[in-house]
Amino acid sequence: MRKLTLIALLLALALAGCAPAWQLTLTGGDAPVVFDAAAWKALAEELPDPDREDALRLEQVLWEAGFPAVERVAVGGTSYDWNDLHDSAWLTRRGALELGEAKVELGPASELAVTPPALLAQAEASITDIAPTIAQALGVPAPAQATGRALTAERAPHVALVYLDGFGYLRYQEARAAGWIPNLAALGEPLCALTVYPSATRNATAALLTGAPPIINGVRDRDLRTTEAETILDVLKEAGRSNQVVEGNALAFNLRNATFKLSGDVDGDENTDDEVLANTLAVLEGGMPDLLFAHFHGIDDAGHGDGPDSPVEIARIQEADRGLGEIIQRLPSGTLLIVFADHGMRAVQEDERQGNHGTLLARDMFIPIILYRCP
């Protein structure tokens, strides 16, 4: 009898050993997603967090599980505002959720309910759609690994990209309501679109150029400056088509196969947008390339340094709008103009910054994309 009891005990322990130590079901998306210790290990090996070896940022887990924006999360009957939690939420190797000061031990059938922002229902495009849209307009193939879609079926003799760094969809709506952007407003209603995570310039630029999300283009953290995936600039080079990129005082990302002009702060006003505008107009004076790409940094710089809704940031928004008006006047007839942002900006009080971005919050993740055919 004692032998049978011992065998039964060993069998029970063996079966218990086969059961998952913890399993977290994420709900609130298109379908429930199960995340367990094996998934934790795989993601930690692929994307180790520099701040902790024993935990993954919960925000990274949510993005990888297919949540493009987050407003609230709930576990064990308690709901948490993601605005208060995004930088202090972790999933540990041993199966615990650290949510600010709260800690929730997970069992084999735990659930985390994710509430997306209401704005997600209006999202109809992605930053990954821009490269396929350029390709469709110019009659060249989309980048090889692109997953985005062309936002128009029309062809165009030229495409002009106007990149308004840090000018998110919600800020666009506020600026339009305040009357600060008459030239932008005259182009019509923007598409409500999503950027990628982390919602930062390098990651967004990689998605913009490749038409593919970070898991495909490889730019999955904020420190990477290049991609091995084919870009729209590579495609244009292969097709013998011309491009001209006008940047600020440095390249935030490796623009392989680009013809580019850097625009330093010549007048010393701590803003390169006036130089970017002057160089863009000089390009147009010399002849429109197949693709013109003008990157304005002033809104983002002011948002970080002075804060969103500061007088300096508002002035940068108005300046960018006036510059856009000058560009439009000089674009050749039939040009497809695409105005977009890489991410948004929210008010913070951290270190020397008054504004920041990079999270799954709506202010960071939603961007405007405007398509306009020049008459």
Coordinates of C-alpha atoms in Angstrom, one line a residue:
M1 CA 0.0 0.0 0.0
R2 CA 2.8 2.4 0.9
K3 CA 4.5 1.6 -2.4
L4 CA 1.2 2.4 -4.4
T5 CA 0.8 5.6 -2.4
L6 CA 4.4 6.7 -3.2
I7 CA 3.9 5.9 -6.9
A8 CA 0.6 8.0 -6.9
L9 CA 2.4 10.9 -5.3
L10 CA 5.3 10.8 -7.7
L11 CA 2.8 10.6 -10.6
A12 CA 1.0 13.6 -9.3
L13 CA 4.2 15.6 -8.9
A14 CA 5.2 14.6 -12.5
L15 CA 1.8 15.8 -13.8
A16 CA 2.1 19.0 -11.8
G17 CA 5.6 19.6 -13.3
C18 CA 4.1 19.3 -16.8
A19 CA 1.5 22.0 -16.1
P20 CA 2.5 25.6 -16.8
A21 CA 3.7 27.4 -13.7
W22 CA 1.9 30.5 -14.9
Q23 CA -0.2 31.5 -17.9
L24 CA -1.5 34.9 -18.7
T25 CA -4.4 35.4 -21.2
L26 CA -4.5 38.9 -22.7
T27 CA -8.0 39.9 -23.7
G28 CA -9.5 43.0 -25.3
G29 CA -7.9 42.6 -28.8
D30 CA -9.2 40.8 -31.8
A31 CA -8.8 37.5 -30.1
P32 CA -7.4 36.3 -26.7
V33 CA -3.6 35.9 -26.6
V34 CA -1.9 33.5 -24.3
F35 CA 1.5 34.4 -22.9
D36 CA 3.4 32.0 -20.7
A37 CA 6.9 31.2 -19.3
A38 CA 8.0 29.8 -22.7
A39 CA 6.8 32.9 -24.5
W40 CA 8.5 35.1 -21.9
K41 CA 11.8 33.3 -22.4
A42 CA 11.6 33.6 -26.2
L43 CA 10.9 37.3 -26.1
A44 CA 13.5 38.0 -23.4
E45 CA 16.1 36.2 -25.6
E46 CA 15.1 38.3 -28.6
L47 CA 14.6 41.6 -26.9
P48 CA 16.4 41.6 -23.5
D49 CA 15.5 44.7 -21.5
P50 CA 18.6 46.7 -20.6
D51 CA 17.0 47.8 -17.2
R52 CA 16.1 44.4 -15.9
E53 CA 17.2 40.8 -16.5
D54 CA 14.3 39.2 -14.5
A55 CA 11.4 41.1 -16.2
L56 CA 10.0 42.4 -19.5
R57 CA 8.3 45.7 -19.9
L58 CA 4.6 44.9 -20.0
E59 CA 4.2 47.5 -22.7
Q60 CA 6.6 45.5 -24.9
V61 CA 4.6 42.3 -24.2
L62 CA 1.3 44.0 -25.1
W63 CA 2.7 45.4 -28.4
E64 CA 4.1 42.0 -29.4
A65 CA 0.8 40.4 -28.5
G66 CA -1.0 42.7 -31.0
F67 CA -2.2 45.7 -29.0
P68 CA -1.4 48.9 -30.9
A69 CA -2.5 51.3 -28.3
V70 CA -3.6 51.0 -24.6
E71 CA -5.7 53.1 -22.3
R72 CA -6.3 50.8 -19.3
V73 CA -5.5 47.3 -18.1
A74 CA -7.3 45.3 -15.5
V75 CA -6.3 42.2 -13.4
G76 CA -7.9 40.6 -10.4
G77 CA -10.8 43.0 -10.4
T78 CA -8.5 46.1 -10.3
S79 CA -8.3 48.5 -13.2
Y80 CA -5.2 50.7 -13.9
D81 CA -4.9 53.8 -16.1
W82 CA -2.0 53.2 -18.5
N83 CA -1.0 56.8 -18.4
D84 CA 0.0 56.3 -14.8
L85 CA 1.5 52.9 -15.3
H86 CA 3.3 52.5 -18.7
D87 CA 6.8 53.1 -17.4
S88 CA 6.4 51.0 -14.2
A89 CA 4.6 47.9 -15.5
W90 CA 6.6 44.7 -15.7
L91 CA 6.0 41.0 -16.3
T92 CA 8.6 38.9 -14.4
R93 CA 10.2 35.7 -15.4
R94 CA 8.6 33.9 -12.4
G95 CA 5.1 35.0 -13.4
A96 CA 4.2 38.2 -11.6
L97 CA 2.8 41.4 -12.8
E98 CA 4.4 44.5 -11.2
L99 CA 2.0 47.4 -11.8
G100 CA 3.5 50.4 -10.2
E101 CA 3.5 49.6 -6.5
A102 CA 1.1 46.7 -6.9
K103 CA 2.3 43.1 -7.5
V104 CA 0.0 40.3 -8.8
E105 CA 1.2 36.7 -8.7
L106 CA 0.0 34.8 -11.7
G107 CA -1.4 31.3 -11.7
P108 CA -2.0 28.8 -14.5
A109 CA -5.2 30.6 -15.7
S110 CA -4.7 34.4 -15.1
E111 CA -6.2 37.1 -17.3
L112 CA -5.2 40.7 -18.1
A113 CA -8.0 42.7 -19.7
V114 CA -6.7 45.4 -22.0
T115 CA -8.8 48.4 -22.9
P116 CA -7.7 50.3 -26.1
P117 CA -8.4 54.0 -26.6
A118 CA -11.7 54.7 -28.3
L119 CA -9.8 56.4 -31.1
L120 CA -8.6 53.0 -32.2
A121 CA -12.0 52.4 -33.8
Q122 CA -11.2 55.3 -36.2
A123 CA -7.8 54.2 -37.2
E124 CA -7.8 53.5 -41.0
A125 CA -4.1 53.5 -42.0
S126 CA -0.6 52.9 -40.7
I127 CA 2.8 54.5 -41.2
T128 CA 3.7 51.2 -43.0
D129 CA 1.3 52.2 -45.8
I130 CA 3.4 55.1 -46.9
A131 CA 6.1 53.2 -48.8
P132 CA 3.5 51.1 -50.8
T133 CA 1.6 54.4 -51.5
I134 CA 4.8 56.0 -52.9
A135 CA 5.5 52.8 -55.0
Q136 CA 2.0 52.7 -56.4
A137 CA 2.1 56.4 -57.3
L138 CA 5.5 56.2 -59.1
G139 CA 4.8 52.8 -60.7
V140 CA 7.6 50.8 -59.0
P141 CA 7.4 47.7 -56.8
A142 CA 6.7 48.1 -53.1
P143 CA 9.7 47.2 -50.9
A144 CA 10.1 43.4 -50.8
Q145 CA 9.0 42.9 -47.2
A146 CA 6.3 45.5 -47.0
T147 CA 3.1 44.6 -45.3
G148 CA 1.4 48.0 -45.7
R149 CA -1.1 48.8 -48.4
A150 CA -1.2 51.6 -51.0
L151 CA -3.6 54.3 -49.8
T152 CA -4.4 55.3 -53.4
A153 CA -4.5 53.5 -56.7
E154 CA -3.6 56.6 -58.7
R155 CA -0.3 57.3 -60.4
A156 CA 1.6 60.5 -60.1
P157 CA 4.6 62.1 -61.8
H158 CA 6.2 63.0 -58.5
V159 CA 5.7 62.4 -54.8
A160 CA 6.5 64.9 -52.0
L161 CA 6.7 63.7 -48.4
V162 CA 6.5 66.4 -45.7
Y163 CA 7.5 64.8 -42.4
L164 CA 6.3 66.7 -39.4
D165 CA 8.2 65.1 -36.5
G166 CA 6.2 64.8 -33.3
F167 CA 2.9 66.2 -34.7
G168 CA 0.5 63.5 -33.6
Y169 CA -3.1 63.1 -34.7
L170 CA -4.6 64.5 -31.5
R171 CA -2.3 67.5 -31.6
Y172 CA -3.2 68.0 -35.3
Q173 CA -6.9 68.1 -34.3
E174 CA -6.2 70.6 -31.5
A175 CA -4.1 72.8 -33.8
R176 CA -6.8 72.8 -36.5
A177 CA -9.5 73.7 -34.0
A178 CA -7.4 76.6 -32.8
G179 CA -6.9 77.9 -36.3
W180 CA -3.1 77.5 -36.3
I181 CA -2.8 75.4 -39.5
P182 CA -4.8 76.9 -42.3
N183 CA -2.6 75.4 -45.0
L184 CA -2.8 71.9 -43.6
A185 CA -6.5 72.2 -42.9
A186 CA -7.1 73.2 -46.5
L187 CA -5.7 69.8 -47.7
G188 CA -8.7 67.9 -46.3
E189 CA -9.4 65.5 -43.5
P190 CA -6.4 63.5 -42.5
L191 CA -6.4 59.7 -42.2
C192 CA -6.3 58.6 -38.5
A193 CA -3.3 56.3 -38.6
L194 CA -1.1 54.3 -36.3
T195 CA 2.7 54.4 -35.9
V196 CA 4.8 51.6 -34.5
Y197 CA 6.2 50.8 -31.1
P198 CA 8.4 52.2 -29.7
S199 CA 6.7 55.3 -31.0
A200 CA 10.0 57.1 -31.7
T201 CA 11.6 58.6 -34.8
R202 CA 14.1 55.8 -35.7
N203 CA 11.5 53.0 -35.4
A204 CA 8.9 55.0 -37.3
T205 CA 11.3 55.9 -40.0
A206 CA 12.3 52.3 -40.5
A207 CA 8.6 51.4 -40.8
L208 CA 8.0 54.4 -43.2
L209 CA 10.9 53.4 -45.5
T210 CA 10.3 49.6 -45.5
G211 CA 6.5 49.5 -45.3
A212 CA 7.0 46.8 -42.7
P213 CA 6.6 46.7 -38.8
P214 CA 9.5 46.4 -36.5
I215 CA 9.3 42.6 -36.2
I216 CA 10.0 42.4 -39.9
N217 CA 12.3 45.3 -40.5
G218 CA 14.3 44.5 -37.4
V219 CA 14.3 48.0 -35.8
R220 CA 12.6 47.0 -32.5
D221 CA 14.3 49.3 -30.1
R222 CA 15.2 53.0 -30.0
D223 CA 18.9 52.5 -30.4
L224 CA 19.0 51.0 -33.9
R225 CA 19.7 53.4 -36.8
T226 CA 19.6 51.1 -39.8
T227 CA 17.6 48.2 -41.4
E228 CA 18.6 45.3 -43.6
A229 CA 15.1 45.2 -45.1
E230 CA 14.6 46.7 -48.5
T231 CA 13.4 50.3 -48.4
I232 CA 11.5 52.5 -50.9
L233 CA 14.8 54.4 -51.5
D234 CA 16.4 51.1 -52.5
V235 CA 13.5 50.4 -54.9
L236 CA 13.8 53.8 -56.5
K237 CA 17.6 53.4 -56.9
E238 CA 17.1 50.0 -58.6
A239 CA 14.4 51.6 -60.9
G240 CA 16.7 54.5 -61.9
R241 CA 14.4 57.0 -60.2
S242 CA 15.6 60.1 -58.4
N243 CA 15.1 61.2 -54.8
Q244 CA 16.1 64.1 -52.7
V245 CA 15.9 64.1 -48.9
V246 CA 16.2 67.4 -47.0
E247 CA 17.0 66.7 -43.3
G248 CA 17.8 68.8 -40.2
N249 CA 21.3 69.0 -38.8
A250 CA 21.8 65.2 -38.7
L251 CA 20.4 61.9 -40.0
A252 CA 18.3 60.2 -37.3
F253 CA 18.3 57.1 -39.4
N254 CA 20.5 55.6 -42.1
L255 CA 19.0 56.7 -45.4
R256 CA 20.6 54.2 -47.7
N257 CA 20.5 55.1 -51.4
A258 CA 19.3 58.6 -50.6
T259 CA 20.5 61.8 -52.0
F260 CA 20.3 64.1 -49.0
K261 CA 21.0 67.6 -47.9
L262 CA 21.6 68.4 -44.2
S263 CA 20.3 71.7 -42.9
G264 CA 22.3 73.0 -40.0
D265 CA 21.1 75.8 -37.7
V266 CA 22.8 78.5 -39.8
D267 CA 21.1 81.5 -38.1
G268 CA 21.6 80.1 -34.6
D269 CA 17.9 80.3 -33.6
E270 CA 18.0 76.8 -32.2
N271 CA 15.7 75.6 -34.9
T272 CA 16.5 74.0 -38.3
D273 CA 13.0 74.2 -39.8
D274 CA 13.7 77.5 -41.5
E275 CA 16.9 76.0 -43.1
V276 CA 15.0 72.8 -44.1
L277 CA 12.4 74.9 -45.8
A278 CA 15.0 77.0 -47.6
N279 CA 16.8 73.9 -48.8
T280 CA 13.5 72.3 -49.9
L281 CA 12.5 75.3 -51.9
A282 CA 16.0 75.3 -53.5
V283 CA 15.5 71.7 -54.6
L284 CA 12.2 72.6 -56.2
E285 CA 13.8 75.6 -57.9
G286 CA 16.4 73.2 -59.4
G287 CA 13.8 70.7 -60.6
M288 CA 11.5 68.3 -58.8
P289 CA 12.9 64.8 -58.3
D290 CA 10.7 61.7 -58.5
L291 CA 10.6 61.7 -54.7
L292 CA 11.1 64.7 -52.5
F293 CA 11.4 64.0 -48.7
A294 CA 11.5 67.0 -46.3
H295 CA 11.8 66.3 -42.6
F296 CA 10.8 69.1 -40.2
H297 CA 12.0 68.6 -36.6
G298 CA 10.8 71.8 -34.9
I299 CA 7.5 70.7 -33.4
D300 CA 9.2 67.6 -31.8
D301 CA 12.2 69.7 -30.5
A302 CA 9.9 72.3 -29.0
G303 CA 7.6 69.6 -27.5
H304 CA 10.5 67.9 -25.8
G305 CA 12.2 71.1 -24.6
D306 CA 9.3 73.4 -23.8
G307 CA 6.3 71.1 -23.7
P308 CA 3.3 70.5 -25.9
D309 CA 1.0 73.6 -25.9
S310 CA 3.9 75.8 -24.9
P311 CA 4.2 79.1 -26.8
V312 CA 7.4 77.8 -28.5
E313 CA 5.7 74.6 -29.7
I314 CA 2.7 76.5 -31.0
A315 CA 5.0 78.8 -32.9
R316 CA 6.7 75.8 -34.5
I317 CA 3.4 74.4 -35.5
Q318 CA 2.4 77.7 -37.2
E319 CA 5.8 78.0 -38.8
A320 CA 5.6 74.5 -40.2
D321 CA 2.2 75.3 -41.6
R322 CA 3.4 78.4 -43.3
G323 CA 6.4 76.5 -44.8
L324 CA 4.0 73.8 -46.1
G325 CA 2.1 76.5 -47.8
E326 CA 5.2 77.7 -49.6
I327 CA 6.1 74.2 -50.6
I328 CA 2.7 73.5 -52.1
Q329 CA 2.8 76.7 -54.2
R330 CA 6.0 75.4 -55.9
L331 CA 5.1 71.7 -56.3
P332 CA 4.5 70.7 -60.0
S333 CA 1.0 69.9 -61.1
G334 CA -0.1 66.4 -60.4
T335 CA 2.4 65.8 -57.6
L336 CA 1.1 63.5 -54.8
L337 CA 1.8 65.3 -51.5
I338 CA 1.9 63.1 -48.4
V339 CA 2.0 65.0 -45.1
F340 CA 2.5 62.8 -42.0
A341 CA 4.0 62.5 -38.6
D342 CA 6.1 59.8 -37.0
H343 CA 4.6 59.9 -33.5
G344 CA 2.9 62.3 -31.2
M345 CA 3.9 64.0 -28.0
R346 CA 2.6 64.2 -24.4
A347 CA 3.4 66.4 -21.5
V348 CA 5.8 65.0 -18.9
Q349 CA 8.1 66.3 -16.1
E350 CA 11.2 64.2 -16.4
D351 CA 14.9 65.2 -16.3
E352 CA 15.1 68.3 -18.5
R353 CA 12.1 67.3 -20.8
Q354 CA 8.7 68.8 -20.7
G355 CA 7.4 66.5 -23.4
N356 CA 8.1 62.9 -24.5
H357 CA 6.8 60.0 -26.5
G358 CA 7.6 56.3 -27.1
T359 CA 4.7 54.6 -25.4
L360 CA 1.5 52.8 -26.4
L361 CA -0.6 55.8 -25.2
A362 CA -2.9 57.4 -27.7
R363 CA -1.0 60.7 -27.8
D364 CA 2.1 58.9 -28.9
M365 CA 0.7 56.2 -31.2
F366 CA -1.9 58.0 -33.4
I367 CA -0.6 60.1 -36.3
P368 CA -2.2 62.0 -39.2
I369 CA -1.6 61.0 -42.8
I370 CA -2.8 63.5 -45.4
L371 CA -2.9 62.7 -49.2
Y372 CA -3.3 65.7 -51.6
R373 CA -3.0 65.9 -55.3
C374 CA -1.5 69.2 -56.4
P375 CA -3.6 70.9 -59.1

